[in-house]
Amino acid sequence: MAPCLALGIFERVGSNWLSDSLRPVMPQHNEPFRQQLGREHPLSPCNQVPVDLRGVALSALGRHHLACAVSDLYGRPRHLVKETNLFFATDSVLELLPHSPVVVLTRAPLGIASSFERGRLWNRWTYGARYTQVAATARSPRWQNFAPLVPLDDPAPPIALGRLIALNALLLARGLVDSGREFTVVPYEQHVDDRPAVLNSLSRHLGIMLPSEGPSPETGSRAVVDSTFATTSGKTELVAEVDSTTANLVTSHAATTLAAARHVLEDRVTNTAAGWLAGDDRYELRAPSPRRRASSRAQTPARPVPRPAYQLVADGVSWRNQLVTNAEMADLLTLLHAAGLPNSHLGTNLLVCPMPHERGGRLHFDRPARRWRVSTGYETHPAYWVTWLGAATVAAWLGARLPSRAEAAQATTGAHAYNCDYLVGDTCPVMEPGRSASDVHHLVGNVQIWCGDGPTLPSPAPVQRHLFGAAWNTPGTDDAITEVRSRYLLGSSRGVGVRPVRDAQTTESTALGAWELAHHLNIWLDGLDDGPARSLGELDRLLTSALGS
């Protein structure tokens, strides 16, 4: 089945709430185009001049990755693909998924501005630079009609925010209206007013059956230190915590941008966007609450952890007692880069998906020094945003392998998840409080793990590998932990990391060096040039066999 596309008119429109509400019945993909593609990629929404899909020239790796990534979005039950702020890449995403039902997530500009104010998101998420990038794109030949909507006049953040909200809504409306795509609208304000009614409407539209909602979480027992992405505390009223000057600037410039668009776009497009942006009058304006310093932003170096060890857990398989850390991953990435294997190839990532720190990224490539570094304070947190290829590579480097799904299920029987369901709002260090150094820490929880095996698929289809367990941002119930799910080999997410295991055939003496690993992977990359003569599945199996999996 083609996936459902949940497209936001901007960020902070309830997309995380929608994802978590539908997670029990729909596999999730969180912004695979905006997050998984580096800005150098021709189809990235962050590329200054995104190209027309029909004229794009991709490298062999870029073609292979894109084909596998799109294939990964299809399945039964239907998957959910969430994207926000696609801007000028909207048309490409709609063309890549022509049969996908579309859900448009909307919110009044005043509500979005309030969320940005509370989380200091304009600066944290470098929206000043994003405005400059979008404005430059609007001056390219294909999009020059949009240039008057985003003047290069160094606007104040509230003015720029109002313009960007309106522009993205207009581009989304244009893409849907011009292509004749049907869509259903989920206003943020409506789900605050009557959440059950919104879910019932979505159930009918998507043809799915949602489980009844359980009791509200006991917020008193939670220790959330970063609630930017948490959905565990529902809203019951529409309040905008911004001062009146900011409110007027955001709303007036969103309206001005809509008015200017009427000179370059059809009325049916501008009217659609205007309807999505309605609702400012529903918010009660309140003075901003005093700002608290976000305690999740670690500033001091992490305390070292004991040397990892392997503990026999079941049937001759020994589990490493610690998840692979960011520090270990950075060391390997630096060695591989020196050995001639860079992580990113024209925006396609091989081993990890590097994200800015304020977007949850903890691994960063220092280009002048040609080495990978870790966000200060996160050295001993588990690595995430790791692809299966990255997970299998680090396991081989450590003289280990990835567990099979059956091994993971057997080893974790009866275990309780530690750090899940947004309890902390992020990962925590790999050493679990209250356990001895030799115990297996986070047997379940903190991050999910990649497995060494996957579902049986038709031979030409891209290879997939299982995921298992619970993460800081997923439920920790037995059903959620053991749910069968899988991803393509170059996929990654903020909740999936690495747990190496050893057996009689994989020991410290079988470890592969970085140069040897780089050689194997570069041979596979060179073989992609023969891609048209080989199926995606055949090419993927060459990769898995090179890593002994």
XYZ file of C-alpha atoms in Angstrom:
549
model
C 0.000 0.000 0.000
C 1.187 3.521 -0.749
C 2.051 5.386 2.444
C -0.061 8.164 3.908
C 1.646 11.541 3.605
C 1.163 13.819 6.614
C 2.331 17.235 5.396
C 2.553 20.193 7.756
C 2.061 23.769 6.637
C 4.989 24.437 8.998
C 6.648 22.976 12.063
C 4.848 22.813 15.432
C 1.490 21.869 13.919
C 0.859 18.677 15.922
C 2.779 16.287 13.697
C 4.450 14.480 16.616
C 1.065 14.015 18.288
C -0.303 12.551 15.052
C 2.666 10.183 14.695
C 2.380 8.891 18.246
C -1.421 8.523 17.986
C -1.143 6.401 14.833
C 2.005 4.481 15.848
C 0.076 1.421 17.147
C -1.411 0.750 13.696
C 0.918 2.487 11.190
C 4.712 2.134 10.869
C 6.303 5.583 11.100
C 8.741 7.547 8.951
C 9.694 10.915 10.396
C 10.754 13.398 7.714
C 12.743 10.970 5.531
C 13.355 13.638 2.892
C 14.119 16.667 5.074
C 16.216 14.744 7.592
C 17.741 11.813 5.709
C 19.067 13.778 2.715
C 22.047 16.080 3.232
C 21.758 19.624 1.935
C 24.084 18.731 -0.982
C 21.508 16.227 -2.263
C 19.634 17.559 -5.311
C 16.264 16.585 -3.820
C 16.906 17.883 -0.289
C 14.445 20.546 0.923
C 17.524 22.304 2.349
C 19.281 22.463 -1.030
C 19.440 26.095 -2.146
C 18.170 25.216 -5.623
C 16.137 21.968 -5.510
C 15.808 20.493 -8.969
C 12.843 19.187 -10.889
C 12.447 15.477 -10.125
C 12.242 14.641 -13.823
C 15.550 16.326 -14.564
C 17.580 15.247 -11.574
C 20.982 13.625 -12.092
C 21.933 11.376 -9.180
C 25.077 9.414 -8.507
C 24.918 5.618 -8.516
C 24.698 5.626 -4.708
C 22.109 8.406 -4.806
C 19.922 6.418 -7.218
C 20.233 3.241 -5.166
C 19.465 5.001 -1.887
C 16.459 6.876 -3.265
C 14.950 3.739 -4.810
C 15.419 1.769 -1.583
C 14.139 4.649 0.566
C 10.938 5.076 -1.439
C 10.376 1.308 -1.539
C 10.731 1.260 2.256
C 7.701 3.552 2.604
C 5.311 1.010 1.078
C 3.852 -1.918 2.978
C 0.980 -3.498 4.853
C -0.332 -2.067 7.043
C -0.113 1.334 5.411
C 2.851 3.417 6.601
C 2.770 7.049 7.738
C 5.299 9.499 6.289
C 5.498 12.816 8.120
C 7.111 15.848 6.488
C 7.072 19.522 7.457
C 8.590 22.577 5.802
C 9.317 21.042 2.433
C 9.063 24.465 0.775
C 10.282 24.165 -2.828
C 10.812 20.385 -2.574
C 7.049 19.829 -2.140
C 6.450 18.992 -5.801
C 9.229 16.376 -5.831
C 7.856 14.554 -2.771
C 4.329 14.528 -4.214
C 5.660 13.156 -7.511
C 7.702 10.457 -5.756
C 4.537 9.236 -3.977
C 1.762 9.847 -6.513
C -0.765 7.411 -5.004
C -0.399 8.401 -1.373
C -3.403 9.760 0.524
C -2.531 13.159 1.996
C -3.296 14.598 5.423
C -2.567 18.323 5.762
C -1.649 19.463 9.276
C -2.481 23.127 9.884
C -2.187 25.662 12.663
C -2.830 29.384 12.906
C 0.369 31.483 12.645
C -0.144 32.833 16.170
C -0.071 29.302 17.611
C 3.094 28.453 15.675
C 4.722 31.688 16.870
C 3.860 30.813 20.470
C 5.519 27.411 20.156
C 8.605 29.004 18.602
C 8.735 31.549 21.435
C 8.441 28.955 24.213
C 11.150 26.733 22.766
C 13.390 29.548 21.454
C 13.212 27.660 18.192
C 14.070 30.505 15.825
C 17.633 30.605 17.115
C 17.933 26.965 18.196
C 16.926 25.714 14.761
C 18.804 28.461 12.850
C 15.764 29.780 11.058
C 17.562 32.968 10.089
C 19.767 30.879 7.802
C 16.715 28.934 6.602
C 15.010 32.190 5.581
C 18.102 33.175 3.582
C 18.176 29.755 1.886
C 14.475 29.887 0.981
C 14.753 33.459 -0.281
C 17.710 32.468 -2.492
C 15.761 29.527 -3.901
C 12.857 31.845 -4.707
C 15.220 33.793 -6.966
C 16.202 30.791 -9.091
C 14.729 30.703 -12.611
C 12.136 28.028 -11.837
C 10.745 29.777 -8.739
C 11.363 33.469 -9.417
C 7.636 34.301 -9.252
C 7.871 33.661 -5.510
C 10.710 36.145 -4.918
C 8.382 39.032 -3.918
C 6.988 36.859 -1.101
C 10.358 36.571 0.683
C 12.220 39.888 0.293
C 15.929 39.950 1.086
C 15.525 42.805 3.551
C 17.095 41.251 6.682
C 13.720 40.950 8.409
C 13.260 40.656 12.162
C 12.494 37.072 13.258
C 8.709 37.597 13.761
C 8.408 39.127 10.273
C 10.454 36.347 8.677
C 8.470 33.699 10.551
C 5.145 35.070 9.310
C 6.430 35.105 5.725
C 7.832 31.569 5.911
C 4.617 30.139 7.387
C 2.558 31.647 4.592
C 5.040 30.672 1.868
C 5.197 27.001 2.865
C 1.396 26.847 3.095
C 1.131 28.385 -0.387
C 3.657 25.960 -1.907
C 1.845 22.991 -0.348
C -1.551 24.256 -1.524
C -0.164 24.839 -5.016
C 1.313 21.340 -5.202
C -1.891 19.648 -4.085
C -4.344 21.801 -6.035
C -2.386 21.808 -9.304
C -1.915 18.036 -9.195
C -5.564 17.403 -8.353
C -4.625 15.421 -5.238
C -7.318 14.777 -2.678
C -6.466 15.590 0.920
C -7.985 15.823 4.366
C -7.174 18.653 6.769
C -6.381 18.264 10.476
C -6.290 21.687 12.170
C -4.220 21.793 15.351
C -6.976 23.770 17.035
C -9.506 21.047 16.290
C -7.439 18.294 17.884
C -7.061 20.430 21.023
C -10.838 20.956 21.114
C -11.877 17.373 20.400
C -9.062 14.867 20.016
C -11.330 11.765 19.797
C -13.331 13.324 16.953
C -10.136 14.043 14.989
C -8.890 10.483 15.458
C -12.243 9.018 14.446
C -12.241 11.138 11.293
C -8.708 10.014 10.436
C -9.649 6.383 11.081
C -12.436 6.634 8.516
C -10.327 8.525 5.998
C -7.386 6.109 6.180
C -9.431 2.941 6.700
C -7.698 1.995 9.944
C -8.875 0.885 13.369
C -7.250 2.745 16.253
C -7.049 1.136 19.705
C -8.851 2.896 22.524
C -6.657 5.376 24.340
C -5.379 4.370 27.752
C -5.336 6.583 30.817
C -3.281 9.747 30.764
C 0.334 9.254 31.889
C 1.245 10.039 35.475
C 3.036 13.297 34.804
C 4.186 13.495 38.402
C 6.418 10.443 37.949
C 8.088 11.834 34.875
C 11.403 13.620 34.734
C 11.145 15.188 31.288
C 14.023 17.591 30.779
C 13.395 18.394 27.119
C 9.771 18.473 26.011
C 10.397 19.836 22.503
C 9.240 16.599 20.866
C 7.251 15.026 23.719
C 3.551 14.336 23.242
C 2.853 12.994 26.714
C 1.235 16.179 28.007
C -1.868 17.063 26.021
C -3.143 20.637 25.610
C -6.670 21.588 26.632
C -6.754 25.284 25.717
C -5.541 27.555 22.946
C -3.105 30.045 24.433
C -0.435 32.046 22.611
C 2.396 33.080 24.908
C 3.826 35.944 22.879
C 3.830 39.671 23.423
C 1.420 41.773 21.380
C 4.171 43.277 19.193
C 5.448 39.850 18.135
C 1.901 38.598 17.598
C 1.041 41.542 15.333
C 4.239 41.186 13.299
C 3.774 37.452 12.688
C 0.096 37.607 11.779
C 0.306 40.785 9.694
C 3.229 39.567 7.610
C 1.621 36.176 7.053
C -1.418 38.103 5.768
C 0.743 40.403 3.631
C 2.474 37.397 2.064
C -0.887 35.827 1.245
C -2.062 39.080 -0.323
C 1.104 39.333 -2.450
C 0.631 35.738 -3.586
C -2.694 36.599 -5.185
C -0.725 38.408 -7.920
C 1.244 35.264 -8.891
C -0.966 32.290 -7.960
C -4.480 31.179 -8.815
C -7.280 32.105 -6.446
C -8.028 28.467 -5.665
C -4.455 28.069 -4.384
C -4.372 31.238 -2.280
C -7.870 30.603 -0.923
C -6.859 27.097 0.143
C -3.764 28.390 1.934
C -5.731 31.192 3.562
C -8.189 28.665 4.962
C -5.350 26.640 6.457
C -3.901 29.744 8.134
C -7.164 30.881 9.713
C -7.766 30.734 13.451
C -5.560 33.401 15.046
C -8.685 34.808 16.719
C -9.169 31.531 18.617
C -6.036 32.019 20.717
C -5.930 33.839 24.016
C -2.885 36.100 24.084
C -0.849 35.877 27.282
C 2.450 37.327 28.371
C 5.303 34.859 27.824
C 6.149 32.729 30.855
C 9.601 33.189 32.397
C 12.123 31.184 30.419
C 13.835 28.235 32.036
C 17.264 27.124 30.985
C 16.882 23.774 29.223
C 18.681 21.353 31.527
C 18.922 18.744 28.764
C 21.643 20.705 27.006
C 24.660 19.090 28.587
C 27.682 21.398 28.754
C 30.292 19.449 30.722
C 32.156 16.410 29.375
C 30.569 13.115 30.295
C 32.156 10.929 32.924
C 34.014 7.946 31.430
C 32.375 4.542 31.452
C 34.083 1.226 32.279
C 35.507 -0.843 29.450
C 32.628 -2.740 27.802
C 32.361 -6.474 28.444
C 30.298 -9.319 27.000
C 27.896 -11.298 29.162
C 26.408 -14.655 28.196
C 22.660 -14.122 28.010
C 21.194 -17.108 26.145
C 22.088 -20.040 23.839
C 25.794 -19.290 23.504
C 25.266 -15.635 22.545
C 27.043 -13.023 24.671
C 25.658 -9.508 24.695
C 27.860 -6.477 25.085
C 26.843 -4.906 28.356
C 26.763 -1.387 26.881
C 25.160 0.093 23.809
C 27.663 1.561 21.332
C 28.410 5.133 22.407
C 28.722 8.337 20.410
C 32.431 8.476 21.283
C 33.035 5.019 19.811
C 31.060 5.859 16.684
C 32.995 9.098 16.209
C 36.317 7.248 16.501
C 35.304 4.745 13.827
C 33.912 7.418 11.476
C 37.188 9.366 11.747
C 39.243 6.246 10.964
C 37.048 5.340 8.003
C 37.290 8.864 6.626
C 41.085 8.664 6.851
C 40.910 5.300 5.083
C 39.090 6.838 2.120
C 35.462 6.233 3.069
C 33.622 9.494 3.787
C 30.191 9.175 5.370
C 28.355 11.496 2.985
C 28.400 11.219 -0.808
C 26.696 14.247 -2.402
C 24.091 14.298 0.356
C 23.556 10.534 0.626
C 24.657 9.214 4.023
C 26.220 5.780 4.419
C 26.824 5.149 8.111
C 25.130 7.882 10.152
C 22.755 10.735 9.451
C 24.518 13.850 10.815
C 22.018 16.320 12.248
C 22.547 19.676 13.968
C 22.797 19.388 17.743
C 19.565 21.303 18.297
C 17.761 18.842 16.016
C 19.013 15.923 18.092
C 22.294 15.298 16.289
C 25.235 14.341 18.464
C 27.828 13.345 15.830
C 29.369 16.152 13.783
C 32.043 16.150 11.095
C 34.743 18.763 11.669
C 35.731 19.457 8.072
C 38.947 21.466 8.686
C 40.233 18.862 11.155
C 38.877 15.950 9.071
C 37.584 14.198 12.139
C 34.239 13.458 13.796
C 33.342 15.059 17.108
C 30.583 14.511 19.681
C 28.382 17.190 21.240
C 29.894 18.001 24.619
C 28.294 15.935 27.369
C 26.960 13.221 25.044
C 30.120 11.157 24.600
C 28.748 8.268 26.694
C 25.190 8.426 25.358
C 24.229 5.721 22.855
C 24.792 6.539 19.207
C 21.637 6.939 17.135
C 20.833 8.176 13.623
C 22.896 5.103 12.674
C 22.058 3.218 9.481
C 22.048 -0.577 9.412
C 25.251 -0.338 7.382
C 26.760 1.812 10.143
C 25.580 -0.621 12.815
C 26.962 -3.684 11.030
C 30.242 -1.868 10.330
C 30.836 -0.834 13.943
C 29.951 -4.354 15.100
C 32.527 -5.860 12.733
C 35.097 -3.298 13.907
C 34.467 -4.401 17.500
C 34.830 -8.099 16.685
C 31.110 -8.741 17.045
C 27.906 -8.917 15.045
C 24.323 -7.732 15.309
C 21.823 -10.023 17.063
C 19.067 -11.724 15.143
C 15.533 -10.696 15.980
C 14.894 -14.096 17.601
C 18.000 -13.719 19.765
C 16.889 -10.260 20.849
C 13.404 -11.484 21.705
C 14.764 -14.391 23.751
C 17.337 -12.287 25.595
C 14.849 -9.577 26.577
C 11.968 -11.787 27.721
C 10.592 -10.299 30.921
C 12.857 -7.263 30.792
C 11.404 -3.837 31.546
C 12.268 -0.847 29.399
C 14.426 1.814 31.020
C 14.003 5.316 29.510
C 11.127 5.107 27.065
C 7.950 7.008 26.158
C 9.623 10.452 26.518
C 10.444 9.817 30.196
C 13.580 11.943 29.895
C 13.011 13.549 26.509
C 16.320 12.230 25.136
C 18.781 9.401 25.584
C 20.693 8.960 28.828
C 24.241 7.579 29.330
C 24.771 3.910 28.518
C 25.411 3.000 32.151
C 22.090 2.373 33.880
C 21.921 3.764 37.449
C 21.782 1.122 40.171
C 23.444 -1.634 38.141
C 26.939 -2.983 38.541
C 29.525 -2.325 35.844
C 29.335 -5.931 34.641
C 25.547 -6.042 34.242
C 23.912 -5.674 30.827
C 22.653 -2.105 30.808
C 19.530 -1.011 28.931
C 18.690 -4.512 27.795
C 15.534 -2.760 26.620
C 15.126 0.990 26.363
C 17.148 4.137 25.672
C 17.333 3.190 21.981
C 15.980 0.415 19.802
C 18.609 -1.765 18.117
C 19.349 -2.964 14.625
C 19.211 -6.718 14.007
C 21.360 -8.819 11.738
C 18.422 -10.406 9.930
C 15.256 -9.177 8.284
C 11.993 -10.176 6.634
C 11.934 -12.519 3.650
C 11.175 -10.381 0.597
C 11.074 -11.079 -3.159
C 14.592 -11.413 -4.531
C 14.597 -8.171 -6.593
C 13.298 -6.076 -3.664
C 15.661 -4.012 -1.485
C 16.915 -5.884 1.577
C 15.513 -4.832 4.954
C 16.699 -5.510 8.474
C 14.647 -5.808 11.654
C 14.529 -3.269 14.468
C 13.856 -4.390 18.026
C 13.135 -2.967 21.453
C 12.097 0.385 22.858
C 13.623 3.852 22.680
C 13.404 7.060 24.657
C 10.748 8.287 22.203
C 8.694 5.079 21.733
C 6.332 3.131 24.021
C 7.834 0.552 26.379
C 4.954 -1.928 26.440
C 5.580 -5.601 25.657
C 3.592 -5.274 22.418
C 5.611 -2.257 21.296
C 8.938 -3.893 22.182
C 8.226 -7.103 20.262
C 6.388 -5.540 17.309
C 7.826 -6.799 14.014
C 9.263 -3.864 12.085
C 12.092 -3.351 9.620
C 13.887 -0.692 7.588
C 16.099 -0.496 4.523
C 19.856 -0.701 4.969
C 20.604 3.026 4.694
C 17.666 4.158 6.826
C 18.156 5.681 10.266
C 16.269 7.446 13.022
C 16.782 9.258 16.303
C 15.672 6.237 18.292
C 17.760 3.388 16.799
C 21.280 2.416 17.876
C 23.635 -0.561 18.129
C 24.013 -3.514 20.524
C 26.840 -5.876 19.440
C 26.816 -9.562 20.367
C 29.420 -12.313 20.148
C 29.384 -16.075 19.702
C 31.949 -18.764 18.946
C 32.514 -17.408 15.407
C 32.687 -13.687 16.280
C 35.310 -12.740 18.822
C 37.834 -9.999 19.360
C 40.232 -11.871 17.077
C 37.778 -11.612 14.144
C 37.559 -7.812 14.343
C 38.129 -5.959 11.069
C 40.259 -2.832 10.923
C 38.968 0.467 9.577
C 41.091 0.223 6.417
C 39.795 -3.271 5.700
C 36.193 -2.172 6.261
C 36.652 0.892 4.052
C 38.061 -1.345 1.304
C 35.037 -3.699 1.433
C 32.544 -0.835 1.376
C 34.312 1.039 -1.417
C 34.229 -2.107 -3.565
C 30.464 -2.190 -3.034
C 30.148 1.496 -3.919
C 32.111 0.956 -7.120
C 29.812 -1.953 -7.986
C 26.774 0.323 -7.889
C 27.810 1.672 -11.272
C 26.494 -1.642 -12.633
C 23.165 -0.855 -10.959
C 20.905 -0.946 -14.042
C 22.060 -4.514 -14.750
C 21.323 -5.715 -11.207
C 18.269 -5.563 -8.991
C 18.209 -3.514 -5.795
C 18.038 -6.734 -3.806
C 21.107 -8.206 -5.495
C 23.119 -5.068 -4.824
C 22.009 -5.036 -1.192
C 22.952 -8.690 -0.713
C 26.447 -7.931 -1.986
C 26.673 -5.368 0.798
C 25.387 -7.615 3.578
C 27.681 -10.454 2.520
C 30.671 -8.089 2.537
C 29.940 -7.489 6.219
C 29.300 -11.151 6.961
C 25.596 -10.668 7.608
